[in-house]
Amino acid sequence: MASVVVERHEGVLEIILNRPDILNAVNRETIAALAAAVAEAVEGDARVVLLRGAGAHFCAGGDITMFAELIRLPPAERQIALYRIVATLHPLLIRMRYMPKPVVAIVQGAAAGFGLSLVLAADLALAADDAVFTSGYIHLGTSPDGGMTATLPHIVGIKHAAELMLLGDRFDAQRALALGLVNRVVVPAGALDAEAAALAARLAAGPPHAYGRTKALLQATIGDAFDAQLRRETESFAACAATDDFAEGVRAFLEKRRPAFTGEG
């Protein structure tokens, strides 16, 4: 089964994360497939891009089984391995942000970790009323990736961003709306597909050149800071991955217990 599915219809390219049995968590294969789908979106003739998850969830972040394999490595090797994974992830986010076409995230269920980063990287976001969000990284003993440390404070301000990233608490769709992380909350959740289709049709009928230029102007408000922050995030995530706390965070998640972080390693 393909980990990412691409569908095309009437000026719309739909990218679907397709690992519903594990909440569409991403691994190396998924990252490569997602990068290819985003490249197709950039180069193809679709006027709008929809990004969603198959099944009941958007994306639960990184695949914990991938991390479980990596914590068996010595810390230095683990750091290199995680650096390479994150470094392959970030270029696709740059392409998402700078492609001259609207990108719309369609969110239901969990949007955690990298899943939240994807929502933040999209131009617009619709959320079902059952959507649940969390940065989540702190619970694994690592710093964020996916450009979150650039996009989140830009949208919600430093204080709210610090709260969401340092505490890692879950929050619902209504709080996401209040913070400006999503544009609309769809009630009931079952109406999400119809709302997404209507928005996609409206955007697909709009002026492509004006959309592209408007999006470029909006992205310029962050400017080179986004690209530079991705480089910093890659280094920071990899450094955290080499610590004992990261290994403890992964084990605690798998064992469904609270981690006991020590700050060692």
PDB file of N, CA and C in Angstrom, residues 1-5 16-20 24-25 27-34:
ATOM      1  N   MET A   1       0.846  -1.197   0.000  1.00  0.00           N
ATOM      2  CA  MET A   1       0.000   0.000   0.000  1.00  0.00           C
ATOM      3  C   MET A   1       0.879   1.244   0.000  1.00  0.00           C
ATOM      4  N   ALA A   2       0.588   2.180  -0.894  1.00  0.00           N
ATOM      5  CA  ALA A   2       1.367   3.412  -0.975  1.00  0.00           C
ATOM      6  C   ALA A   2       1.173   4.241   0.289  1.00  0.00           C
ATOM      7  N   SER A   3       2.267   4.788   0.826  1.00  0.00           N
ATOM      8  CA  SER A   3       2.178   5.569   2.055  1.00  0.00           C
ATOM      9  C   SER A   3       1.660   6.981   1.809  1.00  0.00           C
ATOM     10  N   VAL A   4       1.707   7.419   0.564  1.00  0.00           N
ATOM     11  CA  VAL A   4       1.135   8.708   0.157  1.00  0.00           C
ATOM     12  C   VAL A   4       0.402   8.488  -1.162  1.00  0.00           C
ATOM     13  N   VAL A   5      -0.829   8.971  -1.235  1.00  0.00           N
ATOM     14  CA  VAL A   5      -1.647   8.844  -2.442  1.00  0.00           C
ATOM     15  C   VAL A   5      -1.883  10.237  -3.010  1.00  0.00           C
ATOM     16  N   ILE A  16      -2.623  12.753  -0.015  1.00  0.00           N
ATOM     17  CA  ILE A  16      -3.230  12.046   1.120  1.00  0.00           C
ATOM     18  C   ILE A  16      -2.172  11.181   1.801  1.00  0.00           C
ATOM     19  N   LEU A  17      -1.869  11.490   3.055  1.00  0.00           N
ATOM     20  CA  LEU A  17      -1.015  10.616   3.850  1.00  0.00           C
ATOM     21  C   LEU A  17      -1.800   9.335   4.108  1.00  0.00           C
ATOM     22  N   ASN A  18      -1.201   8.200   3.781  1.00  0.00           N
ATOM     23  CA  ASN A  18      -1.995   6.971   3.696  1.00  0.00           C
ATOM     24  C   ASN A  18      -1.449   5.845   4.571  1.00  0.00           C
ATOM     25  N   ARG A  19      -1.340   6.139   5.871  1.00  0.00           N
ATOM     26  CA  ARG A  19      -0.986   5.092   6.841  1.00  0.00           C
ATOM     27  C   ARG A  19      -1.993   5.169   8.001  1.00  0.00           C
ATOM     28  N   PRO A  20      -3.279   4.985   7.699  1.00  0.00           N
ATOM     29  CA  PRO A  20      -4.314   5.236   8.704  1.00  0.00           C
ATOM     30  C   PRO A  20      -4.232   4.345   9.932  1.00  0.00           C
ATOM     31  N   ASN A  24      -1.313   7.912  10.345  1.00  0.00           N
ATOM     32  CA  ASN A  24      -0.562   8.590   9.284  1.00  0.00           C
ATOM     33  C   ASN A  24       0.773   9.156   9.755  1.00  0.00           C
ATOM     34  N   ALA A  25       1.377   8.493  10.738  1.00  0.00           N
ATOM     35  CA  ALA A  25       2.725   8.875  11.175  1.00  0.00           C
ATOM     36  C   ALA A  25       3.702   8.659  10.021  1.00  0.00           C
ATOM     37  N   ASN A  27       7.442   7.956   8.205  1.00  0.00           N
ATOM     38  CA  ASN A  27       8.746   7.321   8.299  1.00  0.00           C
ATOM     39  C   ASN A  27       9.557   7.732   7.071  1.00  0.00           C
ATOM     40  N   ARG A  28      10.691   7.102   6.843  1.00  0.00           N
ATOM     41  CA  ARG A  28      11.535   7.484   5.707  1.00  0.00           C
ATOM     42  C   ARG A  28      10.787   7.351   4.380  1.00  0.00           C
ATOM     43  N   GLU A  29      10.067   6.253   4.209  1.00  0.00           N
ATOM     44  CA  GLU A  29       9.325   6.026   2.969  1.00  0.00           C
ATOM     45  C   GLU A  29       8.270   7.105   2.752  1.00  0.00           C
ATOM     46  N   THR A  30       7.558   7.437   3.810  1.00  0.00           N
ATOM     47  CA  THR A  30       6.511   8.445   3.703  1.00  0.00           C
ATOM     48  C   THR A  30       7.094   9.808   3.367  1.00  0.00           C
ATOM     49  N   ILE A  31       8.221  10.146   3.985  1.00  0.00           N
ATOM     50  CA  ILE A  31       8.867  11.427   3.705  1.00  0.00           C
ATOM     51  C   ILE A  31       9.245  11.526   2.237  1.00  0.00           C
ATOM     52  N   ALA A  32       9.836  10.453   1.696  1.00  0.00           N
ATOM     53  CA  ALA A  32      10.232  10.455   0.286  1.00  0.00           C
ATOM     54  C   ALA A  32       9.011  10.575  -0.624  1.00  0.00           C
ATOM     55  N   ALA A  33       7.947   9.853  -0.288  1.00  0.00           N
ATOM     56  CA  ALA A  33       6.732   9.893  -1.104  1.00  0.00           C
ATOM     57  C   ALA A  33       6.057  11.253  -1.015  1.00  0.00           C
ATOM     58  N   LEU A  34       6.060  11.854   0.175  1.00  0.00           N
ATOM     59  CA  LEU A  34       5.471  13.176   0.350  1.00  0.00           C
ATOM     60  C   LEU A  34       6.262  14.224  -0.427  1.00  0.00           C
TER      61      LEU A  34
END
